[in-house]
GROMACS .gro file of N, CA, C and O in nm:
model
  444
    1UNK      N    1   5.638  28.139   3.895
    1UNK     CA    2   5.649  27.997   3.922
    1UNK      C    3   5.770  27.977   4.012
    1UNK      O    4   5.869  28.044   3.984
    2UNK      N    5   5.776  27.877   4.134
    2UNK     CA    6   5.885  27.846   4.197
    2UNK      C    7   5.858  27.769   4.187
    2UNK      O    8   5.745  27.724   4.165
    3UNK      N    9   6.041  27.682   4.210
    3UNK     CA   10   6.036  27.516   4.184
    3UNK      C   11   6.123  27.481   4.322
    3UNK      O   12   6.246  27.491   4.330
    4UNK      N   13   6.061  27.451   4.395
    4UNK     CA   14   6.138  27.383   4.553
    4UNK      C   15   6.240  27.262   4.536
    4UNK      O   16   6.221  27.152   4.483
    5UNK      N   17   6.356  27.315   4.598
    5UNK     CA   18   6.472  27.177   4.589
    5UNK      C   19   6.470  27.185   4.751
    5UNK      O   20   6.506  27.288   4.810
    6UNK      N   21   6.419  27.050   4.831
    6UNK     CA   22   6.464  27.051   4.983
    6UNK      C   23   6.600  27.038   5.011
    6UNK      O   24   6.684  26.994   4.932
    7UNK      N   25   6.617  27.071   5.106
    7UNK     CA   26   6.789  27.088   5.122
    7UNK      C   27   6.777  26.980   5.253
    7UNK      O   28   6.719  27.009   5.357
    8UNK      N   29   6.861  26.809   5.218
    8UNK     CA   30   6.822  26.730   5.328
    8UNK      C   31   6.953  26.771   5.447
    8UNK      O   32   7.075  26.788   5.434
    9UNK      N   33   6.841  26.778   5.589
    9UNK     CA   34   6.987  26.783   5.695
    9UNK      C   35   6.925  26.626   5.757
    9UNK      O   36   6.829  26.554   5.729
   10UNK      N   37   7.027  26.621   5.846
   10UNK     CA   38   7.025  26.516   5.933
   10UNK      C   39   6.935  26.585   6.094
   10UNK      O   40   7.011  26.600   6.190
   11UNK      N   41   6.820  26.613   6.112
   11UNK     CA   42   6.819  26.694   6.158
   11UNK      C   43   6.697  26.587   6.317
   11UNK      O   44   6.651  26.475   6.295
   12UNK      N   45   6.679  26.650   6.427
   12UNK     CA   46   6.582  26.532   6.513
   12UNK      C   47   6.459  26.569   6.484
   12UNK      O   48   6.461  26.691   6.466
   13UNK      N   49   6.306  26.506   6.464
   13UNK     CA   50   6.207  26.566   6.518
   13UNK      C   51   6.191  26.672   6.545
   13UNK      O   52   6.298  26.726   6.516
   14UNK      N   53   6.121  26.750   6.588
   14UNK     CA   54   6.075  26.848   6.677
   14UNK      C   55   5.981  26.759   6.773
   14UNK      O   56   5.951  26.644   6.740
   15UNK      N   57   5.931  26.823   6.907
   15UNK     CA   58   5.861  26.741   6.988
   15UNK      C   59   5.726  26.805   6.929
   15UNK      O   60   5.654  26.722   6.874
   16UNK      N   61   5.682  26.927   6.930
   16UNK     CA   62   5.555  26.931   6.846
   16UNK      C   63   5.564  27.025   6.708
   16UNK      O   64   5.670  27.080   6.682
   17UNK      N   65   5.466  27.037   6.636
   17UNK     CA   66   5.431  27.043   6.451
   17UNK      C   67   5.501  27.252   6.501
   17UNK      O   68   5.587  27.319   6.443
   18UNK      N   69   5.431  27.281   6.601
   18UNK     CA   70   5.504  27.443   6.651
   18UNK      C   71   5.621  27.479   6.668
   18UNK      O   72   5.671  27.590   6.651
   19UNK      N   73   5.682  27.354   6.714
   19UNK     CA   74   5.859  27.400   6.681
   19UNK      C   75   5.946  27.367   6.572
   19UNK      O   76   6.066  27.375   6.549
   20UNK      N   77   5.854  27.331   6.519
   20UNK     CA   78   5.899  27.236   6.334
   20UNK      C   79   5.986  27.366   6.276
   20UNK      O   80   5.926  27.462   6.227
   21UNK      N   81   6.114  27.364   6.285
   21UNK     CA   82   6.153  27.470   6.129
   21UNK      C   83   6.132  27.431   5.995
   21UNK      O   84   6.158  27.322   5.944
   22UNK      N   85   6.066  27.567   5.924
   22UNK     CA   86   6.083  27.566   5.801
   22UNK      C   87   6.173  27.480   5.723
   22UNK      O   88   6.292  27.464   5.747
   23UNK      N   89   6.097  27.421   5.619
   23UNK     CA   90   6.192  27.292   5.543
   23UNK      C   91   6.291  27.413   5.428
   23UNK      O   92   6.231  27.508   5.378
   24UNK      N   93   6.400  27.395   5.408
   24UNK     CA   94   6.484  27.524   5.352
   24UNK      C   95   6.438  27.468   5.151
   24UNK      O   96   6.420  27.355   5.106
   25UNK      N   97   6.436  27.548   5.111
   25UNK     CA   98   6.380  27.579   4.964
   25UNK      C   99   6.454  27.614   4.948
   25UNK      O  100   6.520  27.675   5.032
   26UNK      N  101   6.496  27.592   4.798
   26UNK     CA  102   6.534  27.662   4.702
   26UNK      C  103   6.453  27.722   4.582
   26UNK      O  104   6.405  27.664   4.484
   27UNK      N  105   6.452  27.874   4.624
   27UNK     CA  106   6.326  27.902   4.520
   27UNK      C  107   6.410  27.979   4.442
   27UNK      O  108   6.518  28.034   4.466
   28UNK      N  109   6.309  27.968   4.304
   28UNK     CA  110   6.362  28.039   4.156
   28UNK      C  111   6.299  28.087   4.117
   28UNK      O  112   6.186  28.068   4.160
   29UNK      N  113   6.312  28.175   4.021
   29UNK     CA  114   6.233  28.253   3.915
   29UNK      C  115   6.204  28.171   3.809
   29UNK      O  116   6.248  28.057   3.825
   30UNK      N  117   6.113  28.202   3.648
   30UNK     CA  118   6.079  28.103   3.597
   30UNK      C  119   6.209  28.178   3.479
   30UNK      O  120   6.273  28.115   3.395
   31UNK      N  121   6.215  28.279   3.498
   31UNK     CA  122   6.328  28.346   3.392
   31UNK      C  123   6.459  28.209   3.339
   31UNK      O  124   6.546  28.165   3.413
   32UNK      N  125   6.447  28.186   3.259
   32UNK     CA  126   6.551  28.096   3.215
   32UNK      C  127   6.687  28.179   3.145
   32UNK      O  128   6.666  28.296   3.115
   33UNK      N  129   6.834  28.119   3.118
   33UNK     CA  130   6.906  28.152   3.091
   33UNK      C  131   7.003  28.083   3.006
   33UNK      O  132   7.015  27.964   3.036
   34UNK      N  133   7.063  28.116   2.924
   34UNK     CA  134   7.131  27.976   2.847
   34UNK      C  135   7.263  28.017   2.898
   34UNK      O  136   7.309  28.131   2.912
   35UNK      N  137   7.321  27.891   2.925
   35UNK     CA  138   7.523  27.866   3.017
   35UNK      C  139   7.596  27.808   2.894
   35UNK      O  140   7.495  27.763   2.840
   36UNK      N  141   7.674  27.784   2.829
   36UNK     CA  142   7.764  27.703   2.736
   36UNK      C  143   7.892  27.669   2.813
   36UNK      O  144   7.973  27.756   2.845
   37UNK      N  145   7.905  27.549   2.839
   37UNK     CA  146   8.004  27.481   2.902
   37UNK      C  147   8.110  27.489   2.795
   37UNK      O  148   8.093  27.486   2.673
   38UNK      N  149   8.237  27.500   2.871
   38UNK     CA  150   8.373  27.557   2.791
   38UNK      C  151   8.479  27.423   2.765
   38UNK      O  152   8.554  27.401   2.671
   39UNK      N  153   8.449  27.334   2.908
   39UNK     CA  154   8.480  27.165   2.894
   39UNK      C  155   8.414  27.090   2.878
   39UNK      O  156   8.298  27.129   2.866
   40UNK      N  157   8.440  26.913   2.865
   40UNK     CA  158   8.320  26.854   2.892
   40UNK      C  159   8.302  26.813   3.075
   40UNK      O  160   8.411  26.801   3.131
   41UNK      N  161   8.225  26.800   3.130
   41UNK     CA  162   8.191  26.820   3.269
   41UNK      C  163   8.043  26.708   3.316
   41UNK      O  164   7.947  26.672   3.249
   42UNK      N  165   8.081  26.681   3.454
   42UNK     CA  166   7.924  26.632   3.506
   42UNK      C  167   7.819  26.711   3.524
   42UNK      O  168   7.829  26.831   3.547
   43UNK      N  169   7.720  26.656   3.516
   43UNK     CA  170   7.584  26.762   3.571
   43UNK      C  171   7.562  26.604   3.706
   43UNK      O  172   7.570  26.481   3.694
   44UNK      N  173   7.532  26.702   3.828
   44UNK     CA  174   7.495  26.646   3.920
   44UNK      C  175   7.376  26.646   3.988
   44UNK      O  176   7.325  26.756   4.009
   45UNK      N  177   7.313  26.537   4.033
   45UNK     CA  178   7.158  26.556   4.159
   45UNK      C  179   7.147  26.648   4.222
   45UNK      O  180   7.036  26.694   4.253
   46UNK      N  181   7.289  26.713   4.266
   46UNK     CA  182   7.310  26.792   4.387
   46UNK      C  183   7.415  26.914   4.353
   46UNK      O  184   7.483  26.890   4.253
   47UNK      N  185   7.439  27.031   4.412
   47UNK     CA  186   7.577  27.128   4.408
   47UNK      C  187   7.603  27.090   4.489
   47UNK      O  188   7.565  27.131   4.599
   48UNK      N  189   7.732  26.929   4.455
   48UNK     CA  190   7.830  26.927   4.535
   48UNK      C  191   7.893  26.783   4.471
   48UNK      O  192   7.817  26.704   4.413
   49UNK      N  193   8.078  26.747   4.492
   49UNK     CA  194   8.088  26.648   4.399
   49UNK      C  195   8.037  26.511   4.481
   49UNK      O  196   8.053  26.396   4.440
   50UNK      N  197   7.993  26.539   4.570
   50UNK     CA  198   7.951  26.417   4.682
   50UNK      C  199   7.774  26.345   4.635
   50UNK      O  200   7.719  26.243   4.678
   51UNK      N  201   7.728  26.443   4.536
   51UNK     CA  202   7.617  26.366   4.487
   51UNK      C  203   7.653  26.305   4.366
   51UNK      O  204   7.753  26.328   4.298
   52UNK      N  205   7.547  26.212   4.343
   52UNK     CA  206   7.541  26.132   4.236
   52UNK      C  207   7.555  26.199   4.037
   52UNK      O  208   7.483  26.291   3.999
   53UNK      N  209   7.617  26.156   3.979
   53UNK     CA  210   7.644  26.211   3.836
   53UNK      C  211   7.491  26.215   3.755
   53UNK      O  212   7.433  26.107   3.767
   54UNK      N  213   7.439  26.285   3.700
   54UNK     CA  214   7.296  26.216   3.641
   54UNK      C  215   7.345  26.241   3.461
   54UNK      O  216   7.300  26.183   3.362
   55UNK      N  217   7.424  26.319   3.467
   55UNK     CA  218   7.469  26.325   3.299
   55UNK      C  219   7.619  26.397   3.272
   55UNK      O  220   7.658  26.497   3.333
   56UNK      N  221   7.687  26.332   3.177
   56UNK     CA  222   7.776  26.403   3.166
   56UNK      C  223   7.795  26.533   2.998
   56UNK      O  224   7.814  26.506   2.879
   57UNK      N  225   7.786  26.604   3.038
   57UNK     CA  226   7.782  26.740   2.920
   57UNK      C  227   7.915  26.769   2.827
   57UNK      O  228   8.015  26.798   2.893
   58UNK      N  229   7.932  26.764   2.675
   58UNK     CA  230   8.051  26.836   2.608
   58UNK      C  231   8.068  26.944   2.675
   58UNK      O  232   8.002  27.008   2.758
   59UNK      N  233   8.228  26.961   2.592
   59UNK     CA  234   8.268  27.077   2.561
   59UNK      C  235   8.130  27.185   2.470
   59UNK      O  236   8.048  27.127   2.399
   60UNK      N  237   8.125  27.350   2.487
   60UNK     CA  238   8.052  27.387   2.406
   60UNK      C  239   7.935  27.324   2.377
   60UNK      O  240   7.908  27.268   2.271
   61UNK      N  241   7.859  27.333   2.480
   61UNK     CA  242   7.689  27.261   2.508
   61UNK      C  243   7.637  27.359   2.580
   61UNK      O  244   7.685  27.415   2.679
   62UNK      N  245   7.513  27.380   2.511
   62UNK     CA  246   7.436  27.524   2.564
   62UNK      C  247   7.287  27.402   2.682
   62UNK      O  248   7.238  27.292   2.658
   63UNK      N  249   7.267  27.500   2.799
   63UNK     CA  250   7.167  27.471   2.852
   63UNK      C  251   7.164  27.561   2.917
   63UNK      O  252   7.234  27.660   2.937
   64UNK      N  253   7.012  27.488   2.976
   64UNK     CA  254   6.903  27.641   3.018
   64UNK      C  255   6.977  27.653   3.194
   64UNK      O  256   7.034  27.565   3.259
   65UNK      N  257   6.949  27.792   3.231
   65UNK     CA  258   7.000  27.733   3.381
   65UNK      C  259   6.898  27.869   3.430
   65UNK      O  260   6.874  27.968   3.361
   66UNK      N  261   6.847  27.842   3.566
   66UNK     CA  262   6.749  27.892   3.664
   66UNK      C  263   6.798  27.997   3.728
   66UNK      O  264   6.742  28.106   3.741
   67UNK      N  265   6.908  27.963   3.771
   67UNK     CA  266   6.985  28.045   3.925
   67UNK      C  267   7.123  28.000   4.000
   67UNK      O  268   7.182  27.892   4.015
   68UNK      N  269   7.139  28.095   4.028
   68UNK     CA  270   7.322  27.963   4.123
   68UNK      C  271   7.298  27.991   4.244
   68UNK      O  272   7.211  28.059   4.297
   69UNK      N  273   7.404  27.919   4.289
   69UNK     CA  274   7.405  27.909   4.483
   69UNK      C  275   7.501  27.877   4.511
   69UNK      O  276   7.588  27.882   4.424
   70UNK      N  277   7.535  27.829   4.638
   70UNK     CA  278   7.660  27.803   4.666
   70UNK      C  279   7.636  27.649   4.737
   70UNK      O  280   7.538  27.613   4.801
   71UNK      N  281   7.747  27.580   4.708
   71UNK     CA  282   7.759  27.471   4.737
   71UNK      C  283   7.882  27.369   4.741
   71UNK      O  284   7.964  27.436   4.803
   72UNK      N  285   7.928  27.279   4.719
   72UNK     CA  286   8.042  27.221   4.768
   72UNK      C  287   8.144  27.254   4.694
   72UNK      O  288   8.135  27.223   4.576
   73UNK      N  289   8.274  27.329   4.741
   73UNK     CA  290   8.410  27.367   4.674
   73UNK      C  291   8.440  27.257   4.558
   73UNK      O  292   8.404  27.140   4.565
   74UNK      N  293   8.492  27.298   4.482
   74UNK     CA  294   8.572  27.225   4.372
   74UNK      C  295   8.691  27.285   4.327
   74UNK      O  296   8.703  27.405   4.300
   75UNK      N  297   8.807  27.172   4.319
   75UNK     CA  298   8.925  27.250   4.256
   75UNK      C  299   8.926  27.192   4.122
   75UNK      O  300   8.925  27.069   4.131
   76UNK      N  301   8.929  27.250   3.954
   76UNK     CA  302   8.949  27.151   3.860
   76UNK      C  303   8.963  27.289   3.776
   76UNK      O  304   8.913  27.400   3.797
   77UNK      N  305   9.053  27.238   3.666
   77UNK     CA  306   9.109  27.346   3.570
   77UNK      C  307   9.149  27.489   3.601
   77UNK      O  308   9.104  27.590   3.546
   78UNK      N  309   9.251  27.482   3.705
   78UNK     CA  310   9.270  27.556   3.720
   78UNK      C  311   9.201  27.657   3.826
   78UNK      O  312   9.270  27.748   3.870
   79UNK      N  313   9.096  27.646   3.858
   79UNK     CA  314   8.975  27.717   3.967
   79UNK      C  315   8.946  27.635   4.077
   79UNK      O  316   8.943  27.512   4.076
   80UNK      N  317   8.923  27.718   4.181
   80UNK     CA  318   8.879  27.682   4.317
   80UNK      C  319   8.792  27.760   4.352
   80UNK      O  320   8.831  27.876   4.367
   81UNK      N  321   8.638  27.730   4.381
   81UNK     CA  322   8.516  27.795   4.460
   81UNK      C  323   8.394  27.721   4.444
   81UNK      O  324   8.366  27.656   4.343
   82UNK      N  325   8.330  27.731   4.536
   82UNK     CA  326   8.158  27.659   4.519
   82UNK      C  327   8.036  27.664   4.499
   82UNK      O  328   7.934  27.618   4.548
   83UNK      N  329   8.088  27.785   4.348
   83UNK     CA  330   7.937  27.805   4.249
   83UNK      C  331   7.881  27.663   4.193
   83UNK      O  332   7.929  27.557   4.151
   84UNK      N  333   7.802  27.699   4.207
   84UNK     CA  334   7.698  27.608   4.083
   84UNK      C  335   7.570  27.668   4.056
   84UNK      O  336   7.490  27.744   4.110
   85UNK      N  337   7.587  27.600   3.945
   85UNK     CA  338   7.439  27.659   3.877
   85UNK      C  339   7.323  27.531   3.877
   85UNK      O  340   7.334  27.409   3.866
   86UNK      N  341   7.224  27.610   3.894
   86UNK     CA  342   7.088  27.510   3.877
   86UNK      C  343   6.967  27.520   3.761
   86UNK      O  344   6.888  27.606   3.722
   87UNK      N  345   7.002  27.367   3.726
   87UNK     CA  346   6.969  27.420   3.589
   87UNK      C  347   6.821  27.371   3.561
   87UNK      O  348   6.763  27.333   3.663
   88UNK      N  349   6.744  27.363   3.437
   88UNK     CA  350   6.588  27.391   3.427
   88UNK      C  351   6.545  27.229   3.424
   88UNK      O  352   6.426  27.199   3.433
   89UNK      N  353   6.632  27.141   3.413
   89UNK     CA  354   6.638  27.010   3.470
   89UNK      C  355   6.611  26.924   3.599
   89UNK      O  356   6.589  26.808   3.636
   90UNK      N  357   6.629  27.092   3.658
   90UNK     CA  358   6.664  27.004   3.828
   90UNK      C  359   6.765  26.944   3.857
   90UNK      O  360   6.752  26.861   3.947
   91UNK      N  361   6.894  26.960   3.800
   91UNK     CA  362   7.006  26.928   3.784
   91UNK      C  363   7.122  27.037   3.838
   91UNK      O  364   7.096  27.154   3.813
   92UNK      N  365   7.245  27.011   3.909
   92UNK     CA  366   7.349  27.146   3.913
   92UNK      C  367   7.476  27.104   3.831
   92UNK      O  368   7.524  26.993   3.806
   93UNK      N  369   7.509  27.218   3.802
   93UNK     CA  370   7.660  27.199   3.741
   93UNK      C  371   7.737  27.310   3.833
   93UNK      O  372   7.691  27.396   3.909
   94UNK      N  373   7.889  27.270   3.792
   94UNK     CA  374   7.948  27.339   3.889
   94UNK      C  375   8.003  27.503   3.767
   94UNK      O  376   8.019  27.514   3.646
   95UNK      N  377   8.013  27.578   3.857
   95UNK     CA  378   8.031  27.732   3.758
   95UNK      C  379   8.185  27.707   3.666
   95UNK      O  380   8.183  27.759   3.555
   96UNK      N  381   8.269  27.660   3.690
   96UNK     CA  382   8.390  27.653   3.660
   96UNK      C  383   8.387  27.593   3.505
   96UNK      O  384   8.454  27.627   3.408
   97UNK      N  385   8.288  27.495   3.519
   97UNK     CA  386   8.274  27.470   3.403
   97UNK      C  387   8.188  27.490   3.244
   97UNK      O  388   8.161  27.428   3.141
   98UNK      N  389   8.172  27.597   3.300
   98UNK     CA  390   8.096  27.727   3.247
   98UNK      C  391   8.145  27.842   3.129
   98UNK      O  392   8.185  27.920   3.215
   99UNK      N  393   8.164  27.891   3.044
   99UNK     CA  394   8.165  27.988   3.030
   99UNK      C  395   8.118  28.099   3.076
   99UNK      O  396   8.007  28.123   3.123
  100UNK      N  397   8.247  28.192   3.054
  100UNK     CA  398   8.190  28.309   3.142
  100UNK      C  399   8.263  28.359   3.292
  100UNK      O  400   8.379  28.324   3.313
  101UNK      N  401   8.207  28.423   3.369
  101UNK     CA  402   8.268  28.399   3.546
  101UNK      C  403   8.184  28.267   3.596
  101UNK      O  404   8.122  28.174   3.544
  102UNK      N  405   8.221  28.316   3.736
  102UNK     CA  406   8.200  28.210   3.811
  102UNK      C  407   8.079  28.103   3.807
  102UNK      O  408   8.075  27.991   3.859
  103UNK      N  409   7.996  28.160   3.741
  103UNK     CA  410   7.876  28.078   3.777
  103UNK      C  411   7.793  28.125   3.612
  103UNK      O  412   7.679  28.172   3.612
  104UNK      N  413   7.849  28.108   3.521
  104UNK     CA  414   7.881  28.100   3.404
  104UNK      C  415   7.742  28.228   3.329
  104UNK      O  416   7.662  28.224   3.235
  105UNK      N  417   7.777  28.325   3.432
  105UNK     CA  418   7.724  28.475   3.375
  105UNK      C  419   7.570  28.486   3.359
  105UNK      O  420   7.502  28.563   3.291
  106UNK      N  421   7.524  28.353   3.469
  106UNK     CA  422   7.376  28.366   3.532
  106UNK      C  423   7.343  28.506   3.612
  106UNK      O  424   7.416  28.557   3.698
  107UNK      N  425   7.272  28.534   3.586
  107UNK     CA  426   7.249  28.684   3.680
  107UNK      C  427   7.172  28.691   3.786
  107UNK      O  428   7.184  28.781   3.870
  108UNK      N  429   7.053  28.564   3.797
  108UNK     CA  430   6.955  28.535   3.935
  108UNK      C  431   7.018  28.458   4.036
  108UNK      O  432   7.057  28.349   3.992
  109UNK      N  433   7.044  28.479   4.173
  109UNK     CA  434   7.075  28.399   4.270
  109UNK      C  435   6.979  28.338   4.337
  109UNK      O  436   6.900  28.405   4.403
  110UNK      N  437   6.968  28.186   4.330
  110UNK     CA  438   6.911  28.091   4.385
  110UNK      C  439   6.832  28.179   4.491
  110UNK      O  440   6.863  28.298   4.479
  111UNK      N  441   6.740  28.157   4.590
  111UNK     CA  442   6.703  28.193   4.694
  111UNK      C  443   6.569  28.117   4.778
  111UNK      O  444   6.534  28.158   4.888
   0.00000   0.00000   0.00000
């Protein structure tokens, strides 16, 4: 099973459907994984803090997560980098707030 996240650019037309690029996916495996957040933290629309909040998660809260990727830097507790994980929601969180390393010891990369 893959689950497509479009990745929006600002991008022109093409003049015909033949020079159209590929719309960029984010594809996953159906393999799920459980993350336990170590703070309490946002889960966002998007990996990045520039999208919208859709929930905010405790400290020590287990959820399922898909895959990570990379996406907008964050500095908070101490860490700076732009993991996130994507979780079985359709939702990202950022890795930092994770247990675990960076991207809270998911083993599939987004693709």
């Amino acid at each position: 099973m893959a689950v497509g996240v479009m990745a929006a650019a600002g991008m022109a037309a093409p003049a015909s459907a033949a020079e159209a690029p590929q719309a960029e996916q984010t594809k996953v495996s159906a393999q799920l994984e459980t993350v336990t957040t170590w703070v309490q933290g946002n889960v966002r629309i998007g990996p990045a803090t520039g999208y919208r909040i859709a929930y905010t998660v405790a400290a020590n809260q287990n959820l399922s997560a898909v895959c990570w990727l990379e996406g907008g830097t964050v500095s908070a507790n101490g860490y700076t980098h732009n993991k996130w994980v994507y979780l079985s929601d359709e939702r990202y969180i950022w890795g930092g707030l994770l247990k675990g390393n960076e991207v809270g010891n998911v083993s599939s990369p987004c693709w």
